[in-house]
């Protein structure tokens, strides 16, 4: 289904989801497209249009039931799909994510991490084994992860990406500043662009 | 000027900027709204509408001059404004950013970092001093940073944010998973939401 949904709409869904989840946890049972729009900085018509991509969840003049909205968004975002992931590069960024980020809450269950440094390989981090990157092929053929998190150095990112594509990994969450070439096989790349976020902040900060 | 620009437009500007900068560096001198739209997943009419917020940069039927577009976007994004920043929390995430992220390219010049751990305070990282967080007030009164990067533990994020707001810091780049309350004083908060990015990826990955 999500194949036909414009990527700009998909990109807005997590923000809807986070807000609606917060409403649910505060016990709010109903929300209007106008309230959603005001909170998220969209227009009410955009909200209704976005939701219409999935058949719409609301009734005219009534608004949306938050619990049903939450569960519909969760299904569309595939948060219960149980995707399995590996993280490659247990450096500072990898460790920061492993220690502090709740992967499962966003739909990904990590099953292993990889690195090449002798002092890391063979240890475990947050309950996950740190395996040698040389064993990536054997591991992936056996365990078939869906997604790889790339927190490796930029210099090895493209080579690693090609190995993962060849192994049938369907999604790459790319934290390096490299624009990865992944061919036409359908592997999806999601880039984390710290720079976009910082530029947005600088643009909004008033300067005396 | 940027006060009147819708935040959704501001949020698209870094993507325009990155793409136009890449065109410039490849020697491409002209680009149409249709090409920009195709590359970025917007409609051509949206591109023209976005740019019209700043008076428009192009001529009908001619497209945009990439170099002039790049320099206009750079000015709107205030990339040359020389904002001064401090980074608070020299843990794994802080170190990852200090070692690998080009702050200056996104408009921010770091002038110091802060932590509380005795083994970190007094050292330097990427040429920046690591100062004790207790000295934040004295430092900020003297050096007046515009922006603070929060890579501290979530447990201390709100307290730190309030201290920074009281010190007149105008922007917070928030990497913690805390929704910061910053009052009505006009301090701008930009949150880095790793979860939105991962949810978007999971949503786009096909599952057999």
Coordinates of C-alpha atoms in Angstrom, one line a residue:
Chain A
X1 CA 0.0 0.0 0.0
X2 CA 2.7 2.5 1.0
X3 CA 4.2 2.2 -2.5
X4 CA 1.6 4.6 -3.8
X5 CA 1.8 7.1 -0.9
X6 CA 3.9 10.2 -1.8
X7 CA 7.2 10.2 0.1
X8 CA 6.4 13.7 1.5
X9 CA 3.3 12.2 3.2
X10 CA 5.2 9.3 4.6
X11 CA 7.7 11.7 6.0
X12 CA 5.0 13.5 7.9
X13 CA 3.5 10.3 9.4
X14 CA 6.0 9.9 12.3
X15 CA 5.1 13.5 13.5
X16 CA 1.4 12.6 13.4
X17 CA 2.1 9.4 15.3
X18 CA 4.2 11.0 18.0
X19 CA 1.6 13.7 18.7
X20 CA -1.4 11.3 18.6
X21 CA 0.5 8.9 20.9
X22 CA 1.1 11.7 23.4
X23 CA -2.7 12.6 23.2
X24 CA -3.6 9.0 23.9
X25 CA -1.2 8.8 26.9
X26 CA -2.8 12.0 28.3
X27 CA -6.2 10.3 28.0
X28 CA -7.5 12.6 25.1
X29 CA -9.9 10.6 23.1
X30 CA -10.7 12.9 20.1
X31 CA -8.8 15.3 18.0
X32 CA -9.8 17.5 15.0
X33 CA -7.9 17.9 11.8
X34 CA -7.6 21.6 12.8
X35 CA -6.0 20.7 16.1
X36 CA -3.6 18.4 14.4
X37 CA -2.8 21.0 11.9
X38 CA -2.2 23.7 14.5
X39 CA 0.1 21.5 16.5
X40 CA 2.2 20.3 13.5
X41 CA 2.3 23.5 11.5
X42 CA 0.3 22.1 8.5
X43 CA -3.1 23.3 7.2
X44 CA -6.2 21.3 8.2
X45 CA -6.9 20.6 4.6
X46 CA -3.4 19.1 4.3
X47 CA -4.1 16.8 7.3
X48 CA -7.3 15.6 5.8
X49 CA -5.6 15.1 2.4
X50 CA -2.7 13.2 4.0
X51 CA -5.1 10.9 5.9
X52 CA -7.2 10.4 2.7
X53 CA -4.2 8.6 1.2
X54 CA -5.1 5.7 3.6
X55 CA -8.9 6.0 3.2
X56 CA -9.3 8.6 5.9
X57 CA -9.8 7.8 9.5
X58 CA -12.4 10.4 10.6
X59 CA -15.9 11.6 10.3
X60 CA -16.9 15.0 9.2
X61 CA -17.6 17.3 12.2
X62 CA -16.6 14.7 14.7
X63 CA -12.8 14.6 14.3
X64 CA -10.6 11.5 14.8
X65 CA -10.7 9.0 17.5
X66 CA -7.2 9.2 18.9
X67 CA -6.8 5.5 19.8
X68 CA -8.0 4.3 16.4
X69 CA -5.8 6.9 14.7
X70 CA -2.8 5.8 16.8
X71 CA -3.3 2.2 15.8
X72 CA -3.9 3.0 12.1
X73 CA -0.7 5.1 12.0
X74 CA 1.2 2.4 13.8
X75 CA 0.1 -0.1 11.2
X76 CA 1.0 2.1 8.3
X77 CA 4.3 2.9 9.8
X78 CA 4.7 -0.9 10.3
X79 CA 5.8 -0.4 13.9
X80 CA 4.7 -3.9 14.8
X81 CA 6.3 -5.6 11.8
X82 CA 9.3 -6.7 13.8
X83 CA 12.0 -5.6 11.4
X84 CA 15.4 -7.0 12.3
X85 CA 18.5 -4.9 12.2
X86 CA 22.2 -4.8 12.4
X87 CA 24.3 -1.8 13.4
X88 CA 27.7 -1.4 11.8
X89 CA 30.3 0.8 13.5
X90 CA 30.4 0.7 17.3
X91 CA 32.2 4.0 17.5
X92 CA 31.0 7.1 19.4
X93 CA 27.8 7.5 17.4
X94 CA 27.0 3.8 17.4
X95 CA 27.5 3.6 21.1
X96 CA 25.4 6.7 21.7
X97 CA 22.5 5.1 19.8
X98 CA 23.0 1.7 21.4
X99 CA 22.9 3.2 24.9
X100 CA 20.2 5.8 24.5
X101 CA 18.0 5.2 21.5
X102 CA 14.9 3.0 21.7
X103 CA 15.1 1.2 18.4
X104 CA 12.2 -1.1 19.2
X105 CA 9.8 1.8 19.7
X106 CA 10.4 2.9 16.1
X107 CA 9.9 -0.6 14.8
X108 CA 13.4 -2.1 14.6
X109 CA 14.8 -5.0 16.7
X110 CA 18.6 -5.0 16.6
X111 CA 20.1 -8.5 16.6
X112 CA 23.9 -7.8 16.3
X113 CA 26.5 -5.1 15.8
X114 CA 29.7 -5.1 13.8
X115 CA 33.1 -3.5 14.0
X116 CA 36.7 -4.2 13.1
X117 CA 38.6 -3.0 16.1
X118 CA 40.1 -6.0 18.1
X119 CA 39.3 -4.3 21.4
X120 CA 35.6 -4.2 20.4
X121 CA 35.0 -7.5 18.5
X122 CA 33.9 -10.2 20.9
X123 CA 32.5 -7.8 23.5
X124 CA 28.8 -7.0 23.9
X125 CA 27.0 -3.6 24.0
X126 CA 23.5 -3.2 25.4
X127 CA 23.1 -6.9 25.3
X128 CA 24.2 -7.3 21.7
X129 CA 27.3 -9.1 20.4
X130 CA 29.9 -7.1 18.6
X131 CA 31.0 -9.3 15.7
X132 CA 33.8 -8.8 13.2
X133 CA 32.7 -7.1 10.0
X134 CA 34.4 -9.9 8.0
X135 CA 31.6 -12.2 9.2
X136 CA 28.9 -9.9 7.9
X137 CA 28.2 -12.2 4.9
X138 CA 27.8 -15.4 6.9
X139 CA 25.7 -13.6 9.5
X140 CA 23.3 -12.0 7.0
X141 CA 22.8 -15.2 5.1
X142 CA 21.8 -17.0 8.3
X143 CA 19.8 -14.3 10.0
X144 CA 18.5 -12.2 7.1
X145 CA 18.3 -8.8 8.7
X146 CA 16.0 -6.3 7.0
X147 CA 17.8 -3.1 7.9
X148 CA 21.4 -2.0 8.5
X149 CA 22.3 1.0 10.6
X150 CA 25.4 2.6 9.2
X151 CA 27.4 4.4 11.9
X152 CA 30.7 3.4 10.4
X153 CA 33.4 5.8 9.1
X154 CA 32.5 7.6 5.9
X155 CA 35.5 6.1 4.1
X156 CA 34.0 2.6 4.2
X157 CA 30.3 3.5 3.9
X158 CA 30.0 2.9 0.2
X159 CA 31.8 -0.5 0.2
X160 CA 29.7 -1.7 3.2
X161 CA 26.5 -0.5 1.5
X162 CA 27.3 -2.5 -1.6
X163 CA 28.0 -5.6 0.5
X164 CA 24.7 -5.1 2.3
X165 CA 22.7 -4.6 -0.9
X166 CA 24.3 -7.8 -2.4
X167 CA 23.2 -9.6 0.8
X168 CA 19.6 -8.5 0.2
X169 CA 19.3 -6.0 3.1
X170 CA 16.3 -4.0 2.2
X171 CA 16.9 -0.7 4.1
X172 CA 19.9 1.3 5.1
X173 CA 19.8 3.9 7.9
X174 CA 22.7 6.1 6.9
X175 CA 24.4 8.3 9.5
X176 CA 27.5 8.9 7.3
X177 CA 27.7 12.1 5.2
X178 CA 28.1 9.9 2.0
X179 CA 25.4 9.8 -0.7
X180 CA 25.2 6.1 -1.0
X181 CA 24.8 4.5 -4.5
X182 CA 22.7 1.4 -4.0
X183 CA 21.7 0.5 -7.6
X184 CA 18.2 -0.3 -8.9
X185 CA 17.5 -3.3 -6.7
X186 CA 15.0 -1.5 -4.5
X187 CA 17.2 -1.0 -1.4
X188 CA 15.8 2.0 0.5
X189 CA 18.2 4.5 2.0
X190 CA 17.2 6.9 4.7
X191 CA 19.8 9.6 5.5
X192 CA 20.1 11.4 8.8
X193 CA 21.0 14.9 7.8
X194 CA 22.2 16.7 11.0
X195 CA 23.1 19.6 8.8
X196 CA 19.5 20.2 7.7
X197 CA 18.4 20.4 11.3
X198 CA 21.2 22.8 12.3
X199 CA 20.6 25.0 9.3
X200 CA 16.9 25.2 10.1
X201 CA 17.8 26.2 13.7
X202 CA 20.2 28.9 12.6
X203 CA 17.6 30.3 10.2
X204 CA 15.1 30.6 13.0
X205 CA 17.4 32.2 15.5
X206 CA 17.1 36.0 15.6
X207 CA 20.4 37.8 15.6
X208 CA 20.8 41.1 17.3
Chain B
X1 CA 12.4 38.5 7.3
X2 CA 12.3 34.9 8.3
X3 CA 9.7 35.7 11.0
X4 CA 7.0 35.7 8.3
X5 CA 8.1 32.6 6.5
X6 CA 6.1 29.5 7.3
X7 CA 8.2 27.0 9.3
X8 CA 7.4 24.2 6.8
X9 CA 9.1 26.3 4.1
X10 CA 12.1 27.0 6.3
X11 CA 12.4 23.3 6.9
X12 CA 12.7 22.7 3.1
X13 CA 15.4 25.3 2.6
X14 CA 18.4 23.2 3.6
X15 CA 17.4 20.5 1.1
X16 CA 17.2 23.1 -1.7
X17 CA 20.5 24.5 -0.5
X18 CA 22.3 21.1 -0.4
X19 CA 21.1 20.2 -3.9
X20 CA 21.9 23.6 -5.4
X21 CA 25.3 23.6 -3.8
X22 CA 25.9 20.2 -5.4
X23 CA 24.8 21.6 -8.8
X24 CA 27.2 24.5 -8.4
X25 CA 30.1 22.3 -7.6
X26 CA 29.4 20.2 -10.7
X27 CA 29.5 23.3 -12.8
X28 CA 25.7 23.4 -13.6
X29 CA 24.7 27.0 -14.0
X30 CA 20.9 26.8 -14.5
X31 CA 18.1 24.8 -13.0
X32 CA 14.3 24.8 -13.5
X33 CA 11.7 24.6 -10.8
X34 CA 10.7 21.4 -12.4
X35 CA 14.1 19.8 -12.0
X36 CA 14.3 21.0 -8.4
X37 CA 10.9 19.6 -7.8
X38 CA 11.8 16.2 -9.3
X39 CA 15.0 15.9 -7.3
X40 CA 13.4 16.8 -4.0
X41 CA 10.0 15.2 -4.3
X42 CA 8.0 18.4 -4.3
X43 CA 5.8 19.8 -7.1
X44 CA 7.2 22.6 -9.4
X45 CA 4.4 24.9 -8.2
X46 CA 5.5 24.3 -4.6
X47 CA 9.1 25.2 -5.4
X48 CA 8.0 28.4 -7.1
X49 CA 5.7 29.2 -4.2
X50 CA 8.5 28.5 -1.6
X51 CA 10.9 30.8 -3.4
X52 CA 8.2 33.5 -3.8
X53 CA 8.3 33.8 0.0
X54 CA 11.6 35.6 -0.6
X55 CA 10.6 37.5 -3.6
X56 CA 11.4 34.7 -6.1
X57 CA 14.8 34.2 -7.6
X58 CA 14.0 33.1 -11.2
X59 CA 12.7 34.3 -14.5
X60 CA 9.7 32.6 -16.2
X61 CA 10.9 30.2 -18.9
X62 CA 14.5 30.6 -17.9
X63 CA 14.8 28.9 -14.6
X64 CA 17.2 29.8 -11.8
X65 CA 20.8 30.8 -11.9
X66 CA 22.4 28.2 -9.6
X67 CA 25.1 30.5 -8.2
X68 CA 22.7 33.3 -7.4
X69 CA 20.2 30.7 -5.9
X70 CA 23.0 29.2 -3.8
X71 CA 24.0 32.6 -2.5
X72 CA 20.4 33.7 -1.8
X73 CA 19.6 30.5 0.1
X74 CA 22.9 30.8 2.0
X75 CA 21.9 34.3 3.1
X76 CA 18.3 33.3 4.1
X77 CA 19.8 30.3 6.0
X78 CA 22.2 32.8 7.6
X79 CA 25.1 30.5 6.9
X80 CA 27.5 33.4 7.0
X81 CA 26.1 34.9 10.2
X82 CA 28.8 33.4 12.3
X83 CA 26.6 32.1 15.1
X84 CA 28.6 31.1 18.1
X85 CA 27.9 27.8 19.9
X86 CA 28.6 25.7 22.9
X87 CA 28.2 22.0 23.1
X88 CA 27.1 20.5 26.4
X89 CA 27.7 16.8 27.1
X90 CA 31.0 15.4 25.8
X91 CA 29.7 11.8 25.9
X92 CA 29.5 9.4 22.9
X93 CA 27.1 11.5 20.9
X94 CA 28.9 14.8 21.7
X95 CA 32.2 13.2 20.7
X96 CA 30.8 11.8 17.5
X97 CA 29.6 15.3 16.5
X98 CA 32.8 17.0 17.5
X99 CA 34.9 14.5 15.6
X100 CA 32.8 14.1 12.4
X101 CA 30.3 16.9 11.9
X102 CA 31.2 20.1 10.1
X103 CA 29.4 22.6 12.3
X104 CA 30.8 25.6 10.4
X105 CA 29.4 24.4 7.1
X106 CA 25.9 24.7 8.6
X107 CA 26.5 28.1 10.1
X108 CA 27.7 27.5 13.6
X109 CA 31.2 28.1 15.1
X110 CA 31.7 26.2 18.3
X111 CA 33.7 28.1 20.9
X112 CA 33.6 25.6 23.9
X113 CA 32.3 22.4 25.2
X114 CA 31.0 21.5 28.7
X115 CA 30.9 18.4 30.8
X116 CA 30.9 17.4 34.5
X117 CA 33.2 14.3 34.5
X118 CA 36.6 15.0 36.1
X119 CA 38.4 12.9 33.5
X120 CA 36.9 15.1 30.7
X121 CA 37.0 18.6 32.2
X122 CA 40.3 20.4 31.5
X123 CA 41.0 18.3 28.3
X124 CA 40.3 19.5 24.8
X125 CA 38.4 17.8 22.0
X126 CA 38.8 18.8 18.3
X127 CA 40.6 21.9 19.4
X128 CA 37.9 23.0 21.8
X129 CA 38.3 23.2 25.6
X130 CA 36.1 21.0 27.8
X131 CA 35.0 23.2 30.7
X132 CA 33.1 22.3 33.8
X133 CA 29.3 22.8 33.5
X134 CA 29.4 24.8 36.8
X135 CA 31.2 27.6 34.8
X136 CA 28.5 27.9 32.2
X137 CA 27.0 31.1 33.7
X138 CA 30.4 32.9 33.8
X139 CA 31.3 31.7 30.3
X140 CA 28.1 32.7 28.7
X141 CA 28.0 36.1 30.3
X142 CA 31.5 36.8 28.9
X143 CA 31.2 35.1 25.5
X144 CA 27.5 35.3 24.7
X145 CA 27.0 32.2 22.6
X146 CA 23.9 32.2 20.3
X147 CA 23.2 28.5 20.3
X148 CA 23.8 25.5 22.6
X149 CA 24.0 22.0 21.4
X150 CA 22.5 19.6 24.0
X151 CA 24.1 16.2 23.9
X152 CA 23.8 15.8 27.6
X153 CA 21.9 13.0 29.4
X154 CA 18.1 13.4 29.2
X155 CA 17.9 13.6 33.0
X156 CA 19.6 17.0 33.1
X157 CA 18.3 18.4 29.8
X158 CA 15.4 20.5 31.2
X159 CA 17.5 22.1 34.0
X160 CA 20.3 22.9 31.6
X161 CA 17.8 24.4 29.1
X162 CA 16.4 26.7 31.7
X163 CA 19.8 27.9 32.7
X164 CA 20.7 28.6 29.0
X165 CA 17.4 30.4 28.5
X166 CA 18.1 32.5 31.5
X167 CA 21.5 33.3 30.1
X168 CA 19.9 34.6 26.9
X169 CA 21.0 31.8 24.6
X170 CA 18.7 32.2 21.6
X171 CA 18.7 28.6 20.1
X172 CA 18.9 25.1 21.5
X173 CA 19.8 22.1 19.2
X174 CA 18.3 19.4 21.3
X175 CA 19.5 15.8 20.8
X176 CA 17.9 14.5 24.0
X177 CA 14.5 12.8 23.8
X178 CA 13.0 15.4 26.2
X179 CA 10.4 18.0 25.0
X180 CA 12.0 21.1 26.5
X181 CA 9.9 23.8 28.0
X182 CA 11.6 27.1 27.3
X183 CA 8.9 29.6 28.2
X184 CA 7.8 32.6 26.1
X185 CA 11.1 34.4 25.8
X186 CA 11.6 33.5 22.2
X187 CA 14.3 30.8 22.6
X188 CA 14.1 28.5 19.6
X189 CA 14.4 24.8 20.0
X190 CA 15.3 22.4 17.2
X191 CA 14.9 18.8 18.0
X192 CA 16.7 16.0 16.3
X193 CA 14.2 13.2 16.1
X194 CA 16.1 10.0 15.2
X195 CA 12.8 8.1 15.7
X196 CA 11.0 10.0 12.9
X197 CA 13.8 9.1 10.5
X198 CA 13.8 5.4 11.5
X199 CA 10.0 5.2 11.3
X200 CA 10.1 6.7 7.8
X201 CA 12.6 4.1 6.8
X202 CA 10.7 1.1 8.2
X203 CA 7.5 2.4 6.5
X204 CA 9.3 2.5 3.1
X205 CA 11.0 -1.0 3.4
X206 CA 9.0 -3.7 1.7
X207 CA 8.5 -6.8 3.8
X208 CA 8.2 -10.2 2.2

